[in-house]
Amino acid sequence: MGLIAAVVAIFGGVIAGLVVIIVGLLAILAWNIRNLIRLVMWSREPIGTPVPRAAGSWGHVFAELNRRSRMSYDMRERMSSALERFHDASQAMPDGVLYLSDSDTIEWINLKAEQHFGLNHKQDLGAPVTNLVRQPEFVHYLQSGYHEDPLILHSGRRNGLTLQVQIIPFGDDQKMVLSRDISQLERLETMRRDFVANVSHELRTPLTVVGGFLETLIDGLDDFAREDVIRFLRLAQDQSSRMGRLIDDLLTLSALETGAPAPAEERIDPVALMHEIREDTELLSAGRHTVTLSMSGEGALLGSGKEIHSAFANLASNAVRYTPAGGKIELVWRIDDDGAEFSVRDTGIGVAAEHIPRLTERFYRVDRGRSRETGGTGLGLAIVKHILTRHQAELKVSSTPGEGSVFSVRLPRARITKLPVR
Ligand code: ADP
């Protein structure tokens, strides 16, 4: 009996022990499953969400995961901010930048390149570049494989736009296309070429005349009467003075262009200046025109006396040269609240509206013959424009062909001082 009871007691103890072990194992399993579920749930959270905390071995696993996740999150942040900086820098570049894949589709494009090539990143990313930039020169340059030299591309989309395009291969057959707007440079280069051609032409004409006279005289000096010889020599002298005037004007222009950026700030007495201009005008007119002067307002003018005199005298001399005898020339100086104005009104041949915007271009003349006859170089108004720009002043022209013109110079308030002239 006692033995049976002992066996039952032992068996009961074993069962109880097993139950405790099973319950313990189940509890451990449940804990592990719970942590595993937390891990799975965490893995579905957005990147950067902290790993949950746990005790024991899971605590170590979670801590290690946390460390690694933070490291990769920081790395991602650093890389994405580096990428953002790179994109910002590419966007801010004054040049166009376009990235092409190995099959020449557009991968990325900055704002400047959109403007240069007439593209739009919203719809054009992924498209083959040659479907959108179709100019044969560009297509040939892209496909030629020779990208040492840049391509000069005259844009078909925007009139007057000239681009310098350079392809730079990189990575696995990818390409970077850089585009630069060189329209302004091109215009300057054309201007320079025209200028050299114009100067050569302007000098060659009188030189040919002088050369012709000299040749005629050398060949037949004895055949000409003394008066004819003197007439020839006078004509040759006129031509040489013309060349002299042209060279003087060229030197004045070049001095204005290369000289000090700001003119001297002298105090110029408008009364003395205007009287000088009137005397010069009357001298040039030699009684062929009625010249009047009217002045109003108090104050002196600040600027370069020499330059201002030259600009005003130029406008007055044009009025004489382009006004037939018997005409009227009015010189007006006025100081008002906004600054000052000098104007020359004539009753001369006038200028048609389409020529007015171009009058200040070098060598631009409405009537070449008339300009020459009156000793013009075609540089007068270009010099005037330069001088006025240096004095922050503006030239306004209004004219009616056959009736006359008004050339006025508007000087800003800052150029007028109430202080007396020293
Ligand atoms: P130019 O030496 O030929 O006179 P300018 O530069 O002084 O050169 O003037 C440019 C052109 O502007 C002249 O050739 C002329 O056709 C026109 N022009 C200038 N002033 C007048 C004016 N007062 N009346 C009519 N045309 C003028």
Short mmCIF file of C-alpha atoms and ligand atoms in Angstrom, two decimals:
data_model
loop_
_atom_site.label_atom_id
_atom_site.label_comp_id
_atom_site.label_asym_id
_atom_site.label_seq_id
_atom_site.Cartn_x
_atom_site.Cartn_y
_atom_site.Cartn_z
CA MET A 1 0.00 0.00 0.00
CA GLY A 2 2.74 2.28 1.08
CA LEU A 3 4.64 1.47 -2.12
CA ILE A 4 1.69 2.31 -4.36
CA ALA A 5 1.22 5.59 -2.61
CA ALA A 6 4.89 6.37 -3.05
CA VAL A 7 4.76 5.56 -6.80
CA VAL A 8 1.65 7.74 -7.25
CA ALA A 9 3.30 10.57 -5.39
CA ILE A 10 6.45 10.33 -7.52
CA PHE A 11 4.40 10.10 -10.74
CA GLY A 12 2.30 13.05 -9.68
CA GLY A 13 5.49 15.00 -8.98
CA VAL A 14 6.90 14.14 -12.39
CA ILE A 15 3.65 15.19 -14.10
CA ALA A 16 3.59 18.42 -12.15
CA GLY A 17 7.26 19.00 -13.07
CA LEU A 18 6.50 18.30 -16.75
CA VAL A 19 3.51 20.67 -16.66
CA VAL A 20 5.73 23.39 -15.17
CA ILE A 21 8.40 22.78 -17.87
CA ILE A 22 5.81 22.77 -20.68
CA VAL A 23 4.22 25.95 -19.35
CA GLY A 24 7.72 27.50 -19.09
CA LEU A 25 8.62 26.41 -22.65
CA LEU A 26 5.28 27.73 -23.95
CA ALA A 27 5.92 31.03 -22.20
CA ILE A 28 9.40 31.26 -23.81
CA LEU A 29 7.91 30.33 -27.20
CA ALA A 30 5.19 32.97 -26.81
CA TRP A 31 7.80 35.56 -25.84
CA ASN A 32 9.95 34.66 -28.86
CA ILE A 33 6.94 34.70 -31.19
CA ARG A 34 5.87 38.08 -29.76
CA ASN A 35 9.35 39.54 -30.36
CA LEU A 36 9.45 38.01 -33.81
CA ILE A 37 6.08 39.61 -34.64
CA ARG A 38 7.36 42.96 -33.28
CA LEU A 39 10.42 42.57 -35.50
CA VAL A 40 8.26 41.81 -38.55
CA MET A 41 5.93 44.74 -37.70
CA TRP A 42 8.95 47.03 -37.33
CA SER A 43 10.34 45.92 -40.69
CA ARG A 44 7.11 47.17 -42.28
CA GLU A 45 7.39 50.62 -40.67
CA PRO A 46 8.94 53.51 -42.64
CA ILE A 47 12.75 53.56 -42.78
CA GLY A 48 14.14 55.38 -39.76
CA THR A 49 11.52 54.09 -37.25
CA PRO A 50 13.42 52.99 -34.09
CA VAL A 51 13.58 49.21 -33.40
CA PRO A 52 11.37 48.23 -30.41
CA ARG A 53 13.03 47.53 -27.06
CA ALA A 54 13.20 43.99 -25.58
CA ALA A 55 14.87 42.19 -22.72
CA GLY A 56 17.36 39.31 -22.81
CA SER A 57 18.81 37.94 -26.03
CA TRP A 58 16.15 39.76 -28.11
CA GLY A 59 17.36 42.97 -26.44
CA HIS A 60 20.85 42.35 -27.88
CA VAL A 61 19.43 41.52 -31.32
CA PHE A 62 17.21 44.62 -31.31
CA ALA A 63 20.03 46.87 -30.06
CA GLU A 64 22.34 45.62 -32.83
CA LEU A 65 19.57 46.04 -35.41
CA ASN A 66 18.90 49.53 -34.08
CA ARG A 67 22.58 50.45 -34.46
CA ARG A 68 22.76 49.13 -38.02
CA SER A 69 19.45 50.67 -39.02
CA ARG A 70 20.53 54.07 -37.66
CA MET A 71 23.83 53.78 -39.53
CA SER A 72 22.15 52.99 -42.84
CA TYR A 73 19.51 55.68 -42.22
CA ASP A 74 22.24 58.29 -41.62
CA MET A 75 24.08 57.10 -44.71
CA ARG A 76 20.88 57.41 -46.79
CA GLU A 77 20.25 60.89 -45.38
CA ARG A 78 23.81 61.95 -46.20
CA MET A 79 23.55 60.51 -49.70
CA SER A 80 20.18 62.07 -50.42
CA SER A 81 21.31 65.47 -49.14
CA ALA A 82 24.49 65.17 -51.26
CA LEU A 83 22.30 64.30 -54.25
CA GLU A 84 20.01 67.24 -53.49
CA ARG A 85 23.03 69.59 -53.24
CA PHE A 86 24.32 68.24 -56.55
CA HIS A 87 20.92 68.82 -58.18
CA ASP A 88 20.68 72.31 -56.68
CA ALA A 89 24.19 73.13 -57.93
CA SER A 90 23.35 71.76 -61.40
CA GLN A 91 20.13 73.80 -61.45
CA ALA A 92 21.99 76.95 -60.43
CA MET A 93 24.62 76.51 -63.14
CA PRO A 94 24.65 79.22 -65.79
CA ASP A 95 25.05 76.45 -68.38
CA GLY A 96 22.55 73.84 -69.51
CA VAL A 97 23.18 70.28 -68.21
CA LEU A 98 21.53 67.19 -69.65
CA TYR A 99 22.30 63.56 -68.71
CA LEU A 100 21.77 60.87 -71.33
CA SER A 101 21.56 57.11 -70.76
CA ASP A 102 23.57 54.58 -72.79
CA SER A 103 20.69 54.58 -75.31
CA ASP A 104 20.64 58.41 -75.46
CA THR A 105 17.37 58.85 -73.58
CA ILE A 106 17.09 61.88 -71.30
CA GLU A 107 17.75 60.95 -67.66
CA TRP A 108 18.03 64.36 -66.05
CA ILE A 109 17.91 67.93 -67.23
CA ASN A 110 18.39 71.31 -65.58
CA LEU A 111 16.34 74.46 -66.13
CA LYS A 112 18.88 76.13 -68.41
CA ALA A 113 19.02 73.10 -70.72
CA GLU A 114 15.19 73.10 -70.81
CA GLN A 115 15.34 76.71 -72.01
CA HIS A 116 18.20 76.11 -74.46
CA PHE A 117 16.66 73.06 -76.13
CA GLY A 118 12.97 73.87 -75.56
CA LEU A 119 12.47 70.76 -73.36
CA ASN A 120 10.30 70.08 -70.33
CA HIS A 121 11.50 67.65 -67.64
CA LYS A 122 7.90 66.72 -66.69
CA GLN A 123 7.19 65.11 -70.05
CA ASP A 124 10.58 64.61 -71.69
CA LEU A 125 12.45 62.47 -69.15
CA GLY A 126 12.97 59.00 -70.60
CA ALA A 127 12.46 60.15 -74.19
CA PRO A 128 15.22 59.69 -76.81
CA VAL A 129 16.98 63.06 -77.06
CA THR A 130 17.12 62.96 -80.86
CA ASN A 131 13.30 62.83 -80.98
CA LEU A 132 13.22 66.21 -79.28
CA VAL A 133 16.42 67.96 -80.40
CA ARG A 134 16.22 67.14 -84.08
CA GLN A 135 18.70 69.52 -85.67
CA PRO A 136 20.85 67.40 -88.02
CA GLU A 137 24.11 69.01 -86.74
CA PHE A 138 23.24 67.96 -83.17
CA VAL A 139 22.15 64.44 -84.16
CA HIS A 140 25.35 63.99 -86.16
CA TYR A 141 27.52 65.37 -83.34
CA LEU A 142 25.86 63.03 -80.81
CA GLN A 143 26.15 59.96 -83.01
CA SER A 144 29.61 60.67 -84.46
CA GLY A 145 31.37 59.58 -81.27
CA TYR A 146 33.85 62.47 -81.70
CA HIS A 147 33.29 64.90 -78.85
CA GLU A 148 36.70 66.56 -78.45
CA ASP A 149 35.49 69.88 -79.88
CA PRO A 150 32.26 71.63 -79.01
CA LEU A 151 29.46 72.10 -81.53
CA ILE A 152 28.15 75.57 -82.38
CA LEU A 153 24.40 75.23 -82.74
CA HIS A 154 22.11 77.96 -84.09
CA SER A 155 18.84 77.23 -82.35
CA GLY A 156 15.89 76.67 -84.61
CA ARG A 157 13.46 77.20 -81.73
CA ARG A 158 14.54 80.66 -80.61
CA ASN A 159 15.63 83.19 -83.18
CA GLY A 160 19.10 84.61 -82.61
CA LEU A 161 20.06 81.97 -80.01
CA THR A 162 23.49 80.45 -80.56
CA LEU A 163 24.58 77.59 -78.33
CA GLN A 164 27.96 76.03 -77.72
CA VAL A 165 27.24 72.36 -77.05
CA GLN A 166 29.81 69.98 -75.56
CA ILE A 167 29.22 66.26 -75.00
CA ILE A 168 31.21 64.61 -72.21
CA PRO A 169 31.01 60.79 -72.12
CA PHE A 170 31.14 59.19 -68.63
CA GLY A 171 30.34 55.96 -66.76
CA ASP A 172 29.00 53.06 -68.87
CA ASP A 173 28.34 54.76 -72.16
CA GLN A 174 26.42 57.61 -70.51
CA LYS A 175 26.80 61.20 -71.66
CA MET A 176 26.61 64.64 -70.14
CA VAL A 177 25.57 67.39 -72.57
CA LEU A 178 26.63 70.91 -71.59
CA SER A 179 25.09 73.86 -73.42
CA ARG A 180 26.18 77.51 -73.17
CA ASP A 181 24.41 80.53 -74.64
CA ILE A 182 27.05 82.34 -76.72
CA SER A 183 24.61 84.58 -78.65
CA GLN A 184 26.06 87.72 -77.05
CA LEU A 185 29.63 86.63 -77.88
CA GLU A 186 28.60 85.89 -81.44
CA ARG A 187 26.97 89.30 -81.77
CA LEU A 188 30.13 90.97 -80.43
CA GLU A 189 32.27 88.98 -82.85
CA THR A 190 30.01 90.00 -85.76
CA MET A 191 30.16 93.62 -84.58
CA ARG A 192 33.95 93.46 -84.41
CA ARG A 193 34.17 92.01 -87.93
CA ASP A 194 31.74 94.62 -89.29
CA PHE A 195 33.66 97.36 -87.53
CA VAL A 196 37.00 96.35 -89.06
CA ALA A 197 35.36 96.05 -92.49
CA ASN A 198 33.70 99.47 -92.08
CA VAL A 199 36.87 101.23 -90.94
CA SER A 200 38.83 99.70 -93.82
CA HIS A 201 36.15 100.77 -96.27
CA GLU A 202 35.92 104.31 -94.83
CA LEU A 203 39.70 104.75 -95.10
CA ARG A 204 40.05 103.10 -98.47
CA THR A 205 37.66 105.47 -100.24
CA PRO A 206 39.56 108.70 -99.51
CA LEU A 207 42.88 106.90 -99.95
CA THR A 208 41.80 105.78 -103.43
CA VAL A 209 40.85 109.35 -104.28
CA VAL A 210 44.19 110.75 -103.03
CA GLY A 211 46.07 107.96 -104.82
CA GLY A 212 44.17 108.69 -108.05
CA PHE A 213 45.01 112.42 -107.92
CA LEU A 214 48.67 111.74 -107.23
CA GLU A 215 48.88 109.25 -110.09
CA THR A 216 47.19 111.68 -112.49
CA LEU A 217 49.59 114.45 -111.46
CA ILE A 218 52.69 112.26 -111.71
CA ASP A 219 51.67 111.00 -115.16
CA GLY A 220 50.80 114.36 -116.63
CA LEU A 221 52.02 117.20 -114.41
CA ASP A 222 53.05 119.22 -117.47
CA ASP A 223 49.65 118.75 -119.13
CA PHE A 224 47.74 120.57 -116.36
CA ALA A 225 47.37 124.24 -115.74
CA ARG A 226 48.56 125.49 -112.34
CA GLU A 227 44.94 126.12 -111.22
CA ASP A 228 43.97 122.51 -112.06
CA VAL A 229 46.93 121.21 -110.09
CA ILE A 230 45.90 123.37 -107.11
CA ARG A 231 42.29 122.15 -107.43
CA PHE A 232 43.48 118.52 -107.41
CA LEU A 233 45.69 119.14 -104.42
CA ARG A 234 42.82 120.85 -102.54
CA LEU A 235 40.57 117.84 -103.22
CA ALA A 236 43.32 115.52 -102.01
CA GLN A 237 43.70 117.71 -98.92
CA ASP A 238 39.93 117.41 -98.23
CA GLN A 239 40.22 113.64 -98.39
CA SER A 240 43.20 113.60 -96.06
CA SER A 241 41.30 115.82 -93.56
CA ARG A 242 38.44 113.35 -93.81
CA MET A 243 40.78 110.50 -92.92
CA GLY A 244 42.14 112.63 -90.07
CA ARG A 245 38.63 113.24 -88.72
CA LEU A 246 37.81 109.56 -88.96
CA ILE A 247 40.94 108.61 -87.05
CA ASP A 248 40.24 111.30 -84.42
CA ASP A 249 36.71 109.95 -83.95
CA LEU A 250 37.99 106.37 -83.75
CA LEU A 251 40.50 107.39 -81.11
CA THR A 252 37.79 109.25 -79.16
CA LEU A 253 35.54 106.18 -79.26
CA SER A 254 38.33 103.88 -78.18
CA ALA A 255 39.34 106.25 -75.36
CA LEU A 256 35.71 106.31 -74.17
CA GLU A 257 35.51 102.53 -74.27
CA THR A 258 38.79 101.82 -72.57
CA GLY A 259 39.05 104.92 -70.38
CA ALA A 260 38.17 105.31 -66.71
CA PRO A 261 34.71 103.83 -66.01
CA ALA A 262 33.38 107.06 -64.47
CA PRO A 263 33.97 110.48 -65.99
CA ALA A 264 35.56 113.28 -63.97
CA GLU A 265 33.06 115.03 -61.67
CA GLU A 266 33.73 118.63 -62.61
CA ARG A 267 31.18 121.36 -61.96
CA ILE A 268 30.25 122.61 -65.42
CA ASP A 269 28.69 126.05 -65.81
CA PRO A 270 25.72 125.56 -68.19
CA VAL A 271 25.69 129.25 -69.13
CA ALA A 272 29.29 129.22 -70.38
CA LEU A 273 28.79 125.79 -71.98
CA MET A 274 25.63 126.83 -73.86
CA HIS A 275 27.17 130.04 -75.14
CA GLU A 276 30.17 128.11 -76.41
CA ILE A 277 27.88 125.62 -78.17
CA ARG A 278 25.90 128.45 -79.73
CA GLU A 279 29.10 130.15 -80.99
CA ASP A 280 30.40 126.84 -82.44
CA THR A 281 27.02 126.29 -84.15
CA GLU A 282 26.93 129.79 -85.64
CA LEU A 283 30.50 129.41 -86.85
CA LEU A 284 29.69 126.14 -88.57
CA SER A 285 26.47 127.49 -90.04
CA ALA A 286 28.31 130.55 -91.39
CA GLY A 287 25.09 132.54 -91.49
CA ARG A 288 23.05 129.93 -93.34
CA HIS A 289 20.72 129.27 -90.38
CA THR A 290 19.03 131.15 -87.58
CA VAL A 291 20.48 129.84 -84.32
CA THR A 292 18.67 130.58 -81.03
CA LEU A 293 19.46 129.65 -77.43
CA SER A 294 17.09 129.59 -74.46
CA MET A 295 17.93 128.60 -70.90
CA SER A 296 15.91 128.07 -67.73
CA GLY A 297 16.54 126.75 -64.22
CA GLU A 298 19.38 127.20 -61.74
CA GLY A 299 22.30 124.90 -61.08
CA ALA A 300 25.56 123.49 -62.38
CA LEU A 301 26.12 120.21 -64.20
CA LEU A 302 28.36 117.47 -62.76
CA GLY A 303 30.46 115.50 -65.21
CA SER A 304 33.35 115.68 -67.61
CA GLY A 305 33.36 119.16 -69.20
CA LYS A 306 35.26 117.92 -72.25
CA GLU A 307 32.94 114.96 -72.87
CA ILE A 308 29.70 116.89 -72.32
CA HIS A 309 30.89 119.67 -74.63
CA SER A 310 31.79 117.12 -77.29
CA ALA A 311 28.37 115.38 -77.06
CA PHE A 312 26.32 118.61 -77.15
CA ALA A 313 28.46 120.12 -79.93
CA ASN A 314 28.02 116.95 -81.97
CA LEU A 315 24.21 117.20 -81.82
CA ALA A 316 24.33 120.89 -82.70
CA SER A 317 26.72 120.30 -85.62
CA ASN A 318 24.43 117.53 -86.96
CA ALA A 319 21.54 120.02 -86.90
CA VAL A 320 23.61 122.40 -89.05
CA ARG A 321 24.75 119.65 -91.41
CA TYR A 322 21.29 118.17 -91.95
CA THR A 323 19.34 121.44 -92.21
CA PRO A 324 19.24 123.21 -95.55
CA ALA A 325 20.20 126.89 -95.68
CA GLY A 326 17.50 129.21 -94.36
CA GLY A 327 16.46 126.75 -91.65
CA LYS A 328 16.17 127.30 -87.92
CA ILE A 329 18.16 125.68 -85.11
CA GLU A 330 17.00 126.07 -81.51
CA LEU A 331 19.26 125.14 -78.59
CA VAL A 332 17.40 124.70 -75.30
CA TRP A 333 18.81 124.08 -71.78
CA ARG A 334 16.32 123.43 -69.01
CA ILE A 335 16.77 122.37 -65.39
CA ASP A 336 13.65 120.95 -63.72
CA ASP A 337 12.83 118.79 -60.68
CA ASP A 338 13.82 115.56 -62.46
CA GLY A 339 17.23 116.73 -63.68
CA ALA A 340 18.16 118.65 -66.82
CA GLU A 341 17.54 118.52 -70.54
CA PHE A 342 19.55 119.79 -73.46
CA SER A 343 17.75 119.73 -76.79
CA VAL A 344 18.53 120.70 -80.34
CA ARG A 345 15.55 121.33 -82.58
CA ASP A 346 16.07 121.84 -86.30
CA THR A 347 13.92 122.38 -89.37
CA GLY A 348 16.09 120.06 -91.45
CA ILE A 349 15.64 116.98 -93.59
CA GLY A 350 14.48 114.80 -90.67
CA VAL A 351 14.85 111.04 -90.19
CA ALA A 352 12.26 108.35 -91.01
CA ALA A 353 11.05 106.42 -87.94
CA GLU A 354 12.62 103.10 -88.97
CA HIS A 355 16.13 104.60 -88.91
CA ILE A 356 15.87 106.25 -85.49
CA PRO A 357 16.73 103.21 -83.31
CA ARG A 358 19.90 102.60 -85.35
CA LEU A 359 21.32 106.16 -85.52
CA THR A 360 23.75 105.60 -82.64
CA GLU A 361 25.31 102.50 -84.27
CA ARG A 362 28.82 103.07 -85.56
CA PHE A 363 28.87 104.07 -89.24
CA TYR A 364 25.08 103.99 -89.53
CA ARG A 365 23.91 106.74 -91.85
CA VAL A 366 20.52 107.36 -93.42
CA ASP A 367 22.05 108.98 -96.48
CA ARG A 368 25.70 108.07 -96.97
CA GLY A 369 26.24 110.69 -99.68
CA ARG A 370 24.86 113.55 -97.60
CA SER A 371 26.89 112.51 -94.55
CA ARG A 372 30.10 112.48 -96.66
CA GLU A 373 29.36 115.80 -98.38
CA THR A 374 29.05 117.47 -95.00
CA GLY A 375 32.24 115.88 -93.65
CA GLY A 376 30.53 113.21 -91.53
CA THR A 377 32.34 110.15 -90.24
CA GLY A 378 29.25 108.19 -89.18
CA LEU A 379 30.66 107.99 -85.66
CA GLY A 380 29.27 111.21 -84.14
CA LEU A 381 26.13 109.78 -82.53
CA ALA A 382 28.00 106.62 -81.42
CA ILE A 383 30.37 108.92 -79.50
CA VAL A 384 27.38 110.90 -78.11
CA LYS A 385 25.71 107.69 -76.92
CA HIS A 386 28.89 106.54 -75.15
CA ILE A 387 29.37 109.85 -73.40
CA LEU A 388 25.73 109.97 -72.30
CA THR A 389 25.84 106.41 -70.95
CA ARG A 390 28.90 107.37 -68.90
CA HIS A 391 26.82 110.22 -67.43
CA GLN A 392 23.70 108.04 -66.85
CA ALA A 393 21.98 110.24 -69.43
CA GLU A 394 19.68 109.28 -72.29
CA LEU A 395 19.27 110.41 -75.87
CA LYS A 396 15.75 110.85 -77.25
CA VAL A 397 15.08 111.48 -80.92
CA SER A 398 11.84 112.56 -82.51
CA SER A 399 11.72 113.50 -86.14
CA THR A 400 9.47 114.04 -89.14
CA PRO A 401 11.07 113.61 -92.56
CA GLY A 402 11.04 116.89 -94.46
CA GLU A 403 10.08 118.91 -91.38
CA GLY A 404 12.88 118.53 -88.87
CA SER A 405 14.16 116.73 -85.79
CA VAL A 406 14.59 117.12 -82.06
CA PHE A 407 17.58 115.42 -80.43
CA SER A 408 17.33 115.74 -76.63
CA VAL A 409 19.63 114.65 -73.84
CA ARG A 410 18.00 113.86 -70.49
CA LEU A 411 20.42 114.12 -67.55
CA PRO A 412 19.45 112.64 -64.16
CA ARG A 413 18.88 114.78 -61.07
CA ALA A 414 22.09 113.43 -59.48
CA ARG A 415 24.07 115.23 -62.22
CA ILE A 416 22.75 118.68 -61.18
CA THR A 417 24.11 120.61 -58.24
CA LYS A 418 22.94 123.89 -56.78
CA LEU A 419 26.51 124.65 -55.61
CA PRO A 420 28.19 127.48 -57.50
CA VAL A 421 30.77 126.63 -60.17
CA ARG A 422 34.32 126.94 -58.79
P1 ADP B 1 27.43 111.45 -89.50
O1 ADP B 1 28.87 111.72 -89.40
O2 ADP B 1 27.07 110.65 -90.71
O3 ADP B 1 26.60 112.67 -89.36
P2 ADP B 1 26.31 110.67 -86.98
O4 ADP B 1 26.62 109.50 -86.14
O5 ADP B 1 26.51 112.02 -86.37
O6 ADP B 1 27.12 110.48 -88.31
O7 ADP B 1 24.80 110.57 -87.42
C1 ADP B 1 24.32 109.35 -87.97
C2 ADP B 1 23.23 109.61 -88.99
O8 ADP B 1 22.08 110.16 -88.33
C3 ADP B 1 23.59 110.64 -90.02
O9 ADP B 1 24.31 110.07 -91.09
C4 ADP B 1 22.23 111.15 -90.45
O10 ADP B 1 21.69 110.30 -91.42
C5 ADP B 1 21.39 111.02 -89.19
N1 ADP B 1 21.26 112.34 -88.46
C6 ADP B 1 21.94 112.74 -87.37
N2 ADP B 1 21.52 113.95 -86.97
C7 ADP B 1 20.54 114.33 -87.81
C8 ADP B 1 19.68 115.48 -87.91
N3 ADP B 1 19.75 116.50 -87.06
N4 ADP B 1 18.78 115.51 -88.93
C9 ADP B 1 18.67 114.47 -89.78
N5 ADP B 1 19.45 113.36 -89.76
C10 ADP B 1 20.37 113.29 -88.77
#
